[in-house]
mmCIF file of C-alpha atoms in Angstrom:
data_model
loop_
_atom_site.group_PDB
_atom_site.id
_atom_site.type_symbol
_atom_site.label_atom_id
_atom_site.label_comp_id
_atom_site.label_asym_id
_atom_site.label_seq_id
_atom_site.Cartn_x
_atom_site.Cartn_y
_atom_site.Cartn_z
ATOM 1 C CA UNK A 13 29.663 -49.724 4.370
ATOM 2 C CA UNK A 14 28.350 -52.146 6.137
ATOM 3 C CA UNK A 15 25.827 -54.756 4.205
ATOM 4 C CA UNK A 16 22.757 -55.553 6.573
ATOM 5 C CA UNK A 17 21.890 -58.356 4.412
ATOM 6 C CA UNK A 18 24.960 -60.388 5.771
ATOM 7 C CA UNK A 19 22.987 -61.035 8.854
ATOM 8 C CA UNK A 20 20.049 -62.275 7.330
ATOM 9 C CA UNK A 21 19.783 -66.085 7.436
ATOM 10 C CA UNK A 22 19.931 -68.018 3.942
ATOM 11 C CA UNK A 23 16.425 -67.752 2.080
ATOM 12 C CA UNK A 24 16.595 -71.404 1.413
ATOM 13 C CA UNK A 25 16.624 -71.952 5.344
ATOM 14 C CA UNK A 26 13.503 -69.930 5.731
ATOM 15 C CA UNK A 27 11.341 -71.525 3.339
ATOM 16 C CA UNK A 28 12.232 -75.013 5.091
ATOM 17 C CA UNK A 29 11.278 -73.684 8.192
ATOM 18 C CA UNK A 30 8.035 -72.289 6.850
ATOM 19 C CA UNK A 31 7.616 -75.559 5.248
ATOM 20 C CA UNK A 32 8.048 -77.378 8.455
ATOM 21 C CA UNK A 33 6.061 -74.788 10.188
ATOM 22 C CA UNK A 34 3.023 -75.656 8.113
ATOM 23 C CA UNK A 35 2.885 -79.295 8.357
ATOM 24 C CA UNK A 36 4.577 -79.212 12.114
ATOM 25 C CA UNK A 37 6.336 -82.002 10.650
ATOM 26 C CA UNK A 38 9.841 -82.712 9.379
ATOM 27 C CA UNK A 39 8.666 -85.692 7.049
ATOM 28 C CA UNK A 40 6.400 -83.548 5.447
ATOM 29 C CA UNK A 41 8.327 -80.621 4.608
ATOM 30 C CA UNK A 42 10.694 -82.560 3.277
ATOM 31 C CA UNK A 43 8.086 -84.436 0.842
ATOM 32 C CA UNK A 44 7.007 -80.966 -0.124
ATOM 33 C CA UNK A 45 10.524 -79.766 -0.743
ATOM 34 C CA UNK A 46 11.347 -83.025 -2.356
ATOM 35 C CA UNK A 47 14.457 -83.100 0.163
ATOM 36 C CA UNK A 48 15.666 -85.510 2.665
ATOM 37 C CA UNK A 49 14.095 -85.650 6.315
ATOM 38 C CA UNK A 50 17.909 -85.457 7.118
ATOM 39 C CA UNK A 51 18.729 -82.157 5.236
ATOM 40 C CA UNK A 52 15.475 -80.704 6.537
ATOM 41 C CA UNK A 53 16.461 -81.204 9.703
ATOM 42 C CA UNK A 54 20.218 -79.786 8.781
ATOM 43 C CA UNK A 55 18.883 -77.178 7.099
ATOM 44 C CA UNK A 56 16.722 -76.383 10.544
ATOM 45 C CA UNK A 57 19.735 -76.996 13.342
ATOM 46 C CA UNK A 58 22.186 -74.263 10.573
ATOM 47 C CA UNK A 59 19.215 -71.942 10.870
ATOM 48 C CA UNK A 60 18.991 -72.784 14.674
ATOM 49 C CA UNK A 61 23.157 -71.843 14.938
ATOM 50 C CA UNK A 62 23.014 -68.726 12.614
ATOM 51 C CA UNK A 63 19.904 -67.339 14.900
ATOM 52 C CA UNK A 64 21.281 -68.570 18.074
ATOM 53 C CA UNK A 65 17.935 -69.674 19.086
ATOM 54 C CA UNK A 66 16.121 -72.892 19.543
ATOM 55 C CA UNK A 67 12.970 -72.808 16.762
ATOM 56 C CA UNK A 68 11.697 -76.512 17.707
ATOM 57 C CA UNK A 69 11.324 -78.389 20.436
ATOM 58 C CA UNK A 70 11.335 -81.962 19.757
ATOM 59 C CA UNK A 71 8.352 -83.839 21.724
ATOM 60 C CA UNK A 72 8.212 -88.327 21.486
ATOM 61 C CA UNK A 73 5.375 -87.743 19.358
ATOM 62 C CA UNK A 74 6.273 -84.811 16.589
ATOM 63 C CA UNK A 75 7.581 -81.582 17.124
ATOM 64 C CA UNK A 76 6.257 -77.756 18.962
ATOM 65 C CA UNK A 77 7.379 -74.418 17.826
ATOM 66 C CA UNK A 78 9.277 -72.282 20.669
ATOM 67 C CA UNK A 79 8.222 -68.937 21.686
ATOM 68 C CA UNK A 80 10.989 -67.772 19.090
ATOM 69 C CA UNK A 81 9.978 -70.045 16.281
ATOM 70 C CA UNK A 82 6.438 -68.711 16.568
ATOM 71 C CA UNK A 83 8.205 -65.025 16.259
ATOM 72 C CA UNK A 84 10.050 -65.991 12.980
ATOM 73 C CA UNK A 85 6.972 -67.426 11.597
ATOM 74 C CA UNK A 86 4.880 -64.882 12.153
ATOM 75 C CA UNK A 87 7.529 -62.466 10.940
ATOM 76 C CA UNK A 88 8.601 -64.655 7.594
ATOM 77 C CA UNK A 89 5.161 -66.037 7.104
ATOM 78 C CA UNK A 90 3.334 -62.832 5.149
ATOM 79 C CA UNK A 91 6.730 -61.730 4.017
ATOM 80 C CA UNK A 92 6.476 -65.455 1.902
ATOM 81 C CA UNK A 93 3.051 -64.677 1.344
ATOM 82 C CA UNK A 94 4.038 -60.889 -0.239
ATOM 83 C CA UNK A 95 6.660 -62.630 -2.269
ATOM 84 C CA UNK A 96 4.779 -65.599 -3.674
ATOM 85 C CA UNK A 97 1.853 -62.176 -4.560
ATOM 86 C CA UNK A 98 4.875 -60.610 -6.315
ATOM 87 C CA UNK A 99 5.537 -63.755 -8.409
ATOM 88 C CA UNK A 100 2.457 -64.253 -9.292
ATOM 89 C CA UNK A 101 1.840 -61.029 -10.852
ATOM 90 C CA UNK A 102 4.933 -60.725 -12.173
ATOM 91 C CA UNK A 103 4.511 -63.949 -14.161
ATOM 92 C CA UNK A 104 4.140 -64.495 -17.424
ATOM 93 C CA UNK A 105 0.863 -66.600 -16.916
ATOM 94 C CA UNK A 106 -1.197 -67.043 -13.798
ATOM 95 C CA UNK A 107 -0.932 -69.709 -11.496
ATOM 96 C CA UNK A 108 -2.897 -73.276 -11.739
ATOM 97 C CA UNK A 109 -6.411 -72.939 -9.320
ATOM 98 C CA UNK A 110 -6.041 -74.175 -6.178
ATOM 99 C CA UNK A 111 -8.946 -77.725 -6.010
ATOM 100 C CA UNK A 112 -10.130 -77.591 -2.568
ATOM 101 C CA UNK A 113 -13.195 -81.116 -1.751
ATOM 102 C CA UNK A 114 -15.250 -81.180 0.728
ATOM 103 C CA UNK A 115 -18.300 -82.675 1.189
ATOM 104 C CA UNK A 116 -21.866 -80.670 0.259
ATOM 105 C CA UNK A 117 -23.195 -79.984 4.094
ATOM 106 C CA UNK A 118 -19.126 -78.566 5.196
ATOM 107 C CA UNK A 119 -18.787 -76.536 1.942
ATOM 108 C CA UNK A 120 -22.246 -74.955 2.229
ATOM 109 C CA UNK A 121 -22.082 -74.368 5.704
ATOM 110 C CA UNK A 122 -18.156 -73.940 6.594
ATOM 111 C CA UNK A 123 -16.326 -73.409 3.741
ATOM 112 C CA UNK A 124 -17.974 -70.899 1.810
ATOM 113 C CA UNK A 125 -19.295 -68.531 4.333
ATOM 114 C CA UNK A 126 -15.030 -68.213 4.826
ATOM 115 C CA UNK A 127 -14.375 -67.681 1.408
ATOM 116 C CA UNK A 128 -15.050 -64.141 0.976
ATOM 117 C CA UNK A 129 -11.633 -63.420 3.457
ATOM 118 C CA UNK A 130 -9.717 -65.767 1.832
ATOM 119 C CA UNK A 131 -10.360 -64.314 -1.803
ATOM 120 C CA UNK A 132 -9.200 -60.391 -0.840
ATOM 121 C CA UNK A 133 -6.034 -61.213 1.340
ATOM 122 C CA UNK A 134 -5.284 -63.118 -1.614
ATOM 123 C CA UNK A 135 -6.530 -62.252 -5.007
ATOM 124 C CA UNK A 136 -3.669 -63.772 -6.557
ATOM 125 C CA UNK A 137 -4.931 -66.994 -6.042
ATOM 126 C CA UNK A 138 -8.005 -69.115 -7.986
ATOM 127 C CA UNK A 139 -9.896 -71.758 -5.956
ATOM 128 C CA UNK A 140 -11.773 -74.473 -7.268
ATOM 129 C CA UNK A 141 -14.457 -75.939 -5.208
ATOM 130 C CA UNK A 142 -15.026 -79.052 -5.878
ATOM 131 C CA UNK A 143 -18.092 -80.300 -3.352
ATOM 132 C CA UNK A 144 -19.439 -84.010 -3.256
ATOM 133 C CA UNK A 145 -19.895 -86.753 -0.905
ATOM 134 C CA UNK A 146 -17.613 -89.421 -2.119
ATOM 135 C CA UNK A 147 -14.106 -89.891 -1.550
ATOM 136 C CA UNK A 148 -11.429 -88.855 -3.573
ATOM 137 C CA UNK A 149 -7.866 -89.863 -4.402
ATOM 138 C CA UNK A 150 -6.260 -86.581 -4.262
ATOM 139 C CA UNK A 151 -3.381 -87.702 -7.003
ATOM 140 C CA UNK A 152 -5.242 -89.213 -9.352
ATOM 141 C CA UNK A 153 -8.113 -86.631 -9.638
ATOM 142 C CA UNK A 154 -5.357 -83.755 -9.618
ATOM 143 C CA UNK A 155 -7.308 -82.321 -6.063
ATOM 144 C CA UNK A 156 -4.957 -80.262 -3.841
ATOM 145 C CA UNK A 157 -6.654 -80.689 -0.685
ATOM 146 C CA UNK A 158 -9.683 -82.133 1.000
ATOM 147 C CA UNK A 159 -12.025 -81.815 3.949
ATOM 148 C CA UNK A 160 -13.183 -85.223 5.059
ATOM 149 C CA UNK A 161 -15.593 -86.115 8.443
ATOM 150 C CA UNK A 162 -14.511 -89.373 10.086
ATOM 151 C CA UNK A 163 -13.804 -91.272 12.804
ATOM 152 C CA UNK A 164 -10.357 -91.541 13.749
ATOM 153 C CA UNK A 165 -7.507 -90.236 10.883
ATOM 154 C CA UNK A 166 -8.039 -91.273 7.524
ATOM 155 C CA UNK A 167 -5.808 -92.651 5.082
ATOM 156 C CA UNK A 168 -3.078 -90.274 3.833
ATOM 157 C CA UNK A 169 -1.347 -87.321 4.683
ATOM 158 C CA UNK A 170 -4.365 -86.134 7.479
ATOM 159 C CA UNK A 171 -4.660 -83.207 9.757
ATOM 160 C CA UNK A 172 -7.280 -82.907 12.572
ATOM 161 C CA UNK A 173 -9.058 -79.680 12.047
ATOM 162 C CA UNK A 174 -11.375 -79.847 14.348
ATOM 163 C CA UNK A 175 -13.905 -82.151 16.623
ATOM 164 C CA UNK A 176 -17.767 -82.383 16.230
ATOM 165 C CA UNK A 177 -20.751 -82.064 18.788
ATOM 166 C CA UNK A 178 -24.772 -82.190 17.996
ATOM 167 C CA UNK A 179 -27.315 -80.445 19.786
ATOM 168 C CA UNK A 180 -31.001 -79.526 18.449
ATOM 169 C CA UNK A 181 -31.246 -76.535 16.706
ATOM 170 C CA UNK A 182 -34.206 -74.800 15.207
ATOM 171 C CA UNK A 183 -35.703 -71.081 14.014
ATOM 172 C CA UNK A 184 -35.783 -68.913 16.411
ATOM 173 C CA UNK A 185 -39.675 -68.406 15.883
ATOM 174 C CA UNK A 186 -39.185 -72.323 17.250
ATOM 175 C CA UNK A 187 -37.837 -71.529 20.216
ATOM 176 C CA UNK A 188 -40.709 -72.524 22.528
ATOM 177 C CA UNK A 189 -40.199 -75.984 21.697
ATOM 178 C CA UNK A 190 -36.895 -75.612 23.856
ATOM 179 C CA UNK A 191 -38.527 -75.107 27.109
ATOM 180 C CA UNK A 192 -38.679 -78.745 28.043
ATOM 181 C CA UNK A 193 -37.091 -81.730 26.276
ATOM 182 C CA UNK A 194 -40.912 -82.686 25.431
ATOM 183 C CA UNK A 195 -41.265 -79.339 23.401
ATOM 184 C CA UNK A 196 -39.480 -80.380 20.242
ATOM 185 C CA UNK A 197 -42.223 -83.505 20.005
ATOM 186 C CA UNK A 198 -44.667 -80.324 19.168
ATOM 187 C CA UNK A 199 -43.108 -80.494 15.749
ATOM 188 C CA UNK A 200 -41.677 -82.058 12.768
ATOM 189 C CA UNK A 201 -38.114 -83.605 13.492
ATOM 190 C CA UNK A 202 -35.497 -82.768 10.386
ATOM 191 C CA UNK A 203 -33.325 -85.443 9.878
ATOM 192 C CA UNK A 204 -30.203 -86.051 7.947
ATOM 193 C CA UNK A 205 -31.162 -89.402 5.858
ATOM 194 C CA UNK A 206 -27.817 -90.695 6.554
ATOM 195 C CA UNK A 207 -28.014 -94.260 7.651
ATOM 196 C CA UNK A 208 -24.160 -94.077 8.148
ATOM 197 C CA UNK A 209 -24.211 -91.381 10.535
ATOM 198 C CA UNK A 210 -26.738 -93.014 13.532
ATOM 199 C CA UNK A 211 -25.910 -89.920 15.721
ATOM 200 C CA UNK A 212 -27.424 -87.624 13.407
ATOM 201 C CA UNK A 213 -30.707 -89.710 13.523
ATOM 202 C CA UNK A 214 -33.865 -88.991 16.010
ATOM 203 C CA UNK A 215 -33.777 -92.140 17.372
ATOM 204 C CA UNK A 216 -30.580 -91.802 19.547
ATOM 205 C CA UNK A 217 -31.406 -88.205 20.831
ATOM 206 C CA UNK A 218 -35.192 -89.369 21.331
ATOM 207 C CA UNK A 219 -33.516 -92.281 23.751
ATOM 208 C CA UNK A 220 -31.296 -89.797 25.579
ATOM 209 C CA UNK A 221 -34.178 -87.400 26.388
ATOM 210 C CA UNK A 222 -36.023 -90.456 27.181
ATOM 211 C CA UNK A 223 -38.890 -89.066 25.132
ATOM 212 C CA UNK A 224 -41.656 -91.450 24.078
ATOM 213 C CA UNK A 225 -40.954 -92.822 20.003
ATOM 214 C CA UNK A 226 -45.014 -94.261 20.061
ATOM 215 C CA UNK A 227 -46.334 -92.609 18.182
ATOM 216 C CA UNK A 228 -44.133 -92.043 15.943
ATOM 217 C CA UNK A 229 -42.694 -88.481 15.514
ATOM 218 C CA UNK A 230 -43.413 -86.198 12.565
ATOM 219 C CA UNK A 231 -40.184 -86.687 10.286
ATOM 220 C CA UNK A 232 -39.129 -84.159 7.372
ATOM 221 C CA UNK A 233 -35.751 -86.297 5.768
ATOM 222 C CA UNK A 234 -32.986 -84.960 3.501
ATOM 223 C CA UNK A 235 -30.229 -86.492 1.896
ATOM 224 C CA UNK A 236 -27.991 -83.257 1.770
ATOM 225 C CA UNK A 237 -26.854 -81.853 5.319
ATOM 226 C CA UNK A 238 -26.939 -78.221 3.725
ATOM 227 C CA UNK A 239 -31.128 -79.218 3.148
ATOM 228 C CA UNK A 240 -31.418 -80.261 6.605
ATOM 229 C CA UNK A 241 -29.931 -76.542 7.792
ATOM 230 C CA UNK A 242 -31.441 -75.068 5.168
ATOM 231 C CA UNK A 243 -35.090 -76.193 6.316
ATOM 232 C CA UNK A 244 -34.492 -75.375 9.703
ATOM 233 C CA UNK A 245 -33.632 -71.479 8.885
ATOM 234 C CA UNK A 246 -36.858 -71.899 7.008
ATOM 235 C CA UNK A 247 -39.104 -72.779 10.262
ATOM 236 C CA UNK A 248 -39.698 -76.281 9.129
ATOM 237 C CA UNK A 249 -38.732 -78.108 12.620
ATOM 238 C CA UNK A 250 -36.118 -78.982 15.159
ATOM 239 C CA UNK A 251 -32.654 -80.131 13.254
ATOM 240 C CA UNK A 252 -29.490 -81.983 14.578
ATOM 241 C CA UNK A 253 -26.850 -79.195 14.311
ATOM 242 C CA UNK A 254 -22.894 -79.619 14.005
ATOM 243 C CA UNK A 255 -21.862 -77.153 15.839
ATOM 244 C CA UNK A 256 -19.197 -76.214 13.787
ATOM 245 C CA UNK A 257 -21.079 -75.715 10.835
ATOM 246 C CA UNK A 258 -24.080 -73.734 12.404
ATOM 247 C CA UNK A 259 -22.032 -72.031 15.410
ATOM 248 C CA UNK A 260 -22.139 -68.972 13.289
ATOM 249 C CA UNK A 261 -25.635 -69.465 12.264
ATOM 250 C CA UNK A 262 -26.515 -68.812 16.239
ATOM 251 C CA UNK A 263 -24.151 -66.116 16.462
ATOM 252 C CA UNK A 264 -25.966 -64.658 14.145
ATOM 253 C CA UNK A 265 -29.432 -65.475 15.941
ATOM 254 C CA UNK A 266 -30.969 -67.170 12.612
ATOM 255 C CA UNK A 267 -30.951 -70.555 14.626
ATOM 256 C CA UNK A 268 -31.209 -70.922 18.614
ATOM 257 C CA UNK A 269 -29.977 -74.432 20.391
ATOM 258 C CA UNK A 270 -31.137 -75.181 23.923
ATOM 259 C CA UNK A 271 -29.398 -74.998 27.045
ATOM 260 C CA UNK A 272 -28.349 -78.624 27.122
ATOM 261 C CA UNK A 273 -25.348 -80.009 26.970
ATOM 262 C CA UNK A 274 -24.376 -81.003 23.558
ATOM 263 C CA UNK A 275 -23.137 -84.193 22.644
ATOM 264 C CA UNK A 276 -19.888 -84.851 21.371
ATOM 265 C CA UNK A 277 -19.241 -86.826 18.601
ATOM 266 C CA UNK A 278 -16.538 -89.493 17.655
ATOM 267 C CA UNK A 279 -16.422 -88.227 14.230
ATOM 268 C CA UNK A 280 -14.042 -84.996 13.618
ATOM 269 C CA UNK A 281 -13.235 -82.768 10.357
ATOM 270 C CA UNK A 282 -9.482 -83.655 8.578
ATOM 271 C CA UNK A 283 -7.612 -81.923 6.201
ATOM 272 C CA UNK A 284 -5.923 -84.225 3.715
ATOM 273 C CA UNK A 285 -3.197 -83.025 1.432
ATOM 274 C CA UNK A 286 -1.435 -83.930 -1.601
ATOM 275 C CA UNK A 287 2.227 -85.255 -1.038
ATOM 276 C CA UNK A 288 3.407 -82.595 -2.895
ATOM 277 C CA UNK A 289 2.009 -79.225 -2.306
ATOM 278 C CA UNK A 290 2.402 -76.262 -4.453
ATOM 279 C CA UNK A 291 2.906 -72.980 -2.699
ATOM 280 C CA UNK A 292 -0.057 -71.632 -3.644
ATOM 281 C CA UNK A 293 -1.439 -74.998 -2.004
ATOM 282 C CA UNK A 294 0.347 -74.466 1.009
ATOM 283 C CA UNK A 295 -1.387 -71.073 1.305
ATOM 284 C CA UNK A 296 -4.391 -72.265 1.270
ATOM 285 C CA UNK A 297 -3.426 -75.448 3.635
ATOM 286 C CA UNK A 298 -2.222 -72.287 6.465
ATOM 287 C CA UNK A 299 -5.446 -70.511 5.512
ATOM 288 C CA UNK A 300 -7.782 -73.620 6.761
ATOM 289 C CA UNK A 301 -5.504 -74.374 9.659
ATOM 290 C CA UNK A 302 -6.085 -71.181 11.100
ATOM 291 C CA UNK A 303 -9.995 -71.037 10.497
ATOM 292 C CA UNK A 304 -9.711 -74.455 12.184
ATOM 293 C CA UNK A 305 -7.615 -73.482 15.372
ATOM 294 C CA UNK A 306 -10.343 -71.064 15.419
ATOM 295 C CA UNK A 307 -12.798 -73.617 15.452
ATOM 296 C CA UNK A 308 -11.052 -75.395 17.728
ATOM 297 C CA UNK A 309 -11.087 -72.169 20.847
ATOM 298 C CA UNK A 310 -14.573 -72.706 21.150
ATOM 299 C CA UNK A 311 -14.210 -77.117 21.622
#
């Protein structure tokens, strides 16, 4: 009788490729594996020869799944998922919580409205939030992974998420101030007391709209982005909104945005990991990628 299991590729090979497949990059499945960028890549090109297929293509700056490596991964990638479930509850103690940073304004606004999903497609695994404004060393203070805003990559082991734009939001009982550019002047301005962040001050979007600063506009300040949101929803004024924290927000219709352009930012949302990821980790690592190529359809 004939053993199907004989054409079945070695399970070691699959979990490099899924490693690789996370982090689109050999280096770093090989950190995560604690192996070799050269047997990665061995492990890859005797995975390649027992498929007969090409999973990679290699591009001068990284590497781009093929139409068949996307087909393995989204075949192997819940069957890992299933298995590291069946390990987990089949253990004789439950896995370490996952510590997930990110500063107050993206955990109120991003993260947490996601979290819901995350906890029933995968029960087995305990987050820790961890939400603050300063930076982190991820080794040192045992974090996992973190969400950082910045211009340009920071330091580490950093994935772009996803880009940022600004554009006025405000209640939609507000919504007459959005008739003219002149409109919002009819009320208080919320502002993000940020002196960091200039483009999520009045003063540059009163200068684009060429509206008049004398005398000076009403101003309700914050020192929490969430607040700033927050006090829009309430009817307070006209707010600076990220788009990709209060996109769903005007989904929902709670805020409305005018019809102008908005205007992109410099600044864009990274992922930073920990050299080392544990799979449970690495779950959570695919889970924000994909909330972030979503993100990233509307950009």
């Amino acid at each position: 009788m004939r053993d199907e299991l004989n054409g079945v590729p070695s399970f070691d090979g699959l979990k490099t490729f899924l490693a690789v497949c996370r982090r689109m990059s050999i280096t770093g499945a090989g950190e995560a594996l604690h192996l070799t960028q050269s047997a990665v890549s061995r492990q890859i090109q005797s995975l390649e020869r027992s498929l007969g297929v090409q999973l990679f293509r290699r591009q001068h700056r990284g590497i781009k799944l093929t139409s068949a490596g996307q087909s393995l991964r989204d075949l192997v990638g819940p069957w890992s998922d299933e298995l590291a479930r069946f390990c987990a509850t089949h253990g004789t103690a439950r896995l370490a919580p996952v510590t997930v940073t990110a500063s107050v304004g993206v955990t109120a606004l991003w993260l947490l409205p996601r979290l819901a999903a995350f906890n029933n497609a995968h029960p087995d695994i305990d987050l820790r939030i961890a939400a603050h404004n300063r930076v982190v060393d991820l080794e040192s203070e045992d974090v996992d992974l973190a969400v950082r805003y910045s211009q340009g990559a920071p330091a580490g082991d950093a994935i772009l998420m996803f880009g940022d734009t600004i554009l006025p939001v405000a209640a939609p009982e507000l919504k007459s101030a959005f008739k003219s550019s002149s409109g919002i002047l009819e009320h208080p301005l919320i502002e993000f007391d940020d002196r960091a962040r200039p483009w999520l001050t009045w003063n540059e979007w009163l200068s684009i709209l060429e509206l008049p600063t004398t005398p000076p506009p009403r101003l309700l300040r914050f020192n929490h982005y969430d607040q700033v949101i927050q006090a829009a929803l309430e009817g307070q004024g006209i707010a600076l909104g990220r788009l990709p924290l209060v996109r769903p927000l005007i989904q929902q219709g709670r805020l409305v945005a005018p019809a102008w352009k908005p205007r992109k930012s410099d600044f864009g949302y990274w992922l930073l990991t920990r050299k080392r990821l544990r799979p449970e980790a690495e779950t959570v690592m695919e889970w924000l990628m994909q909330e972030a190529n979503a993100e990233q359809n509307y950009e």
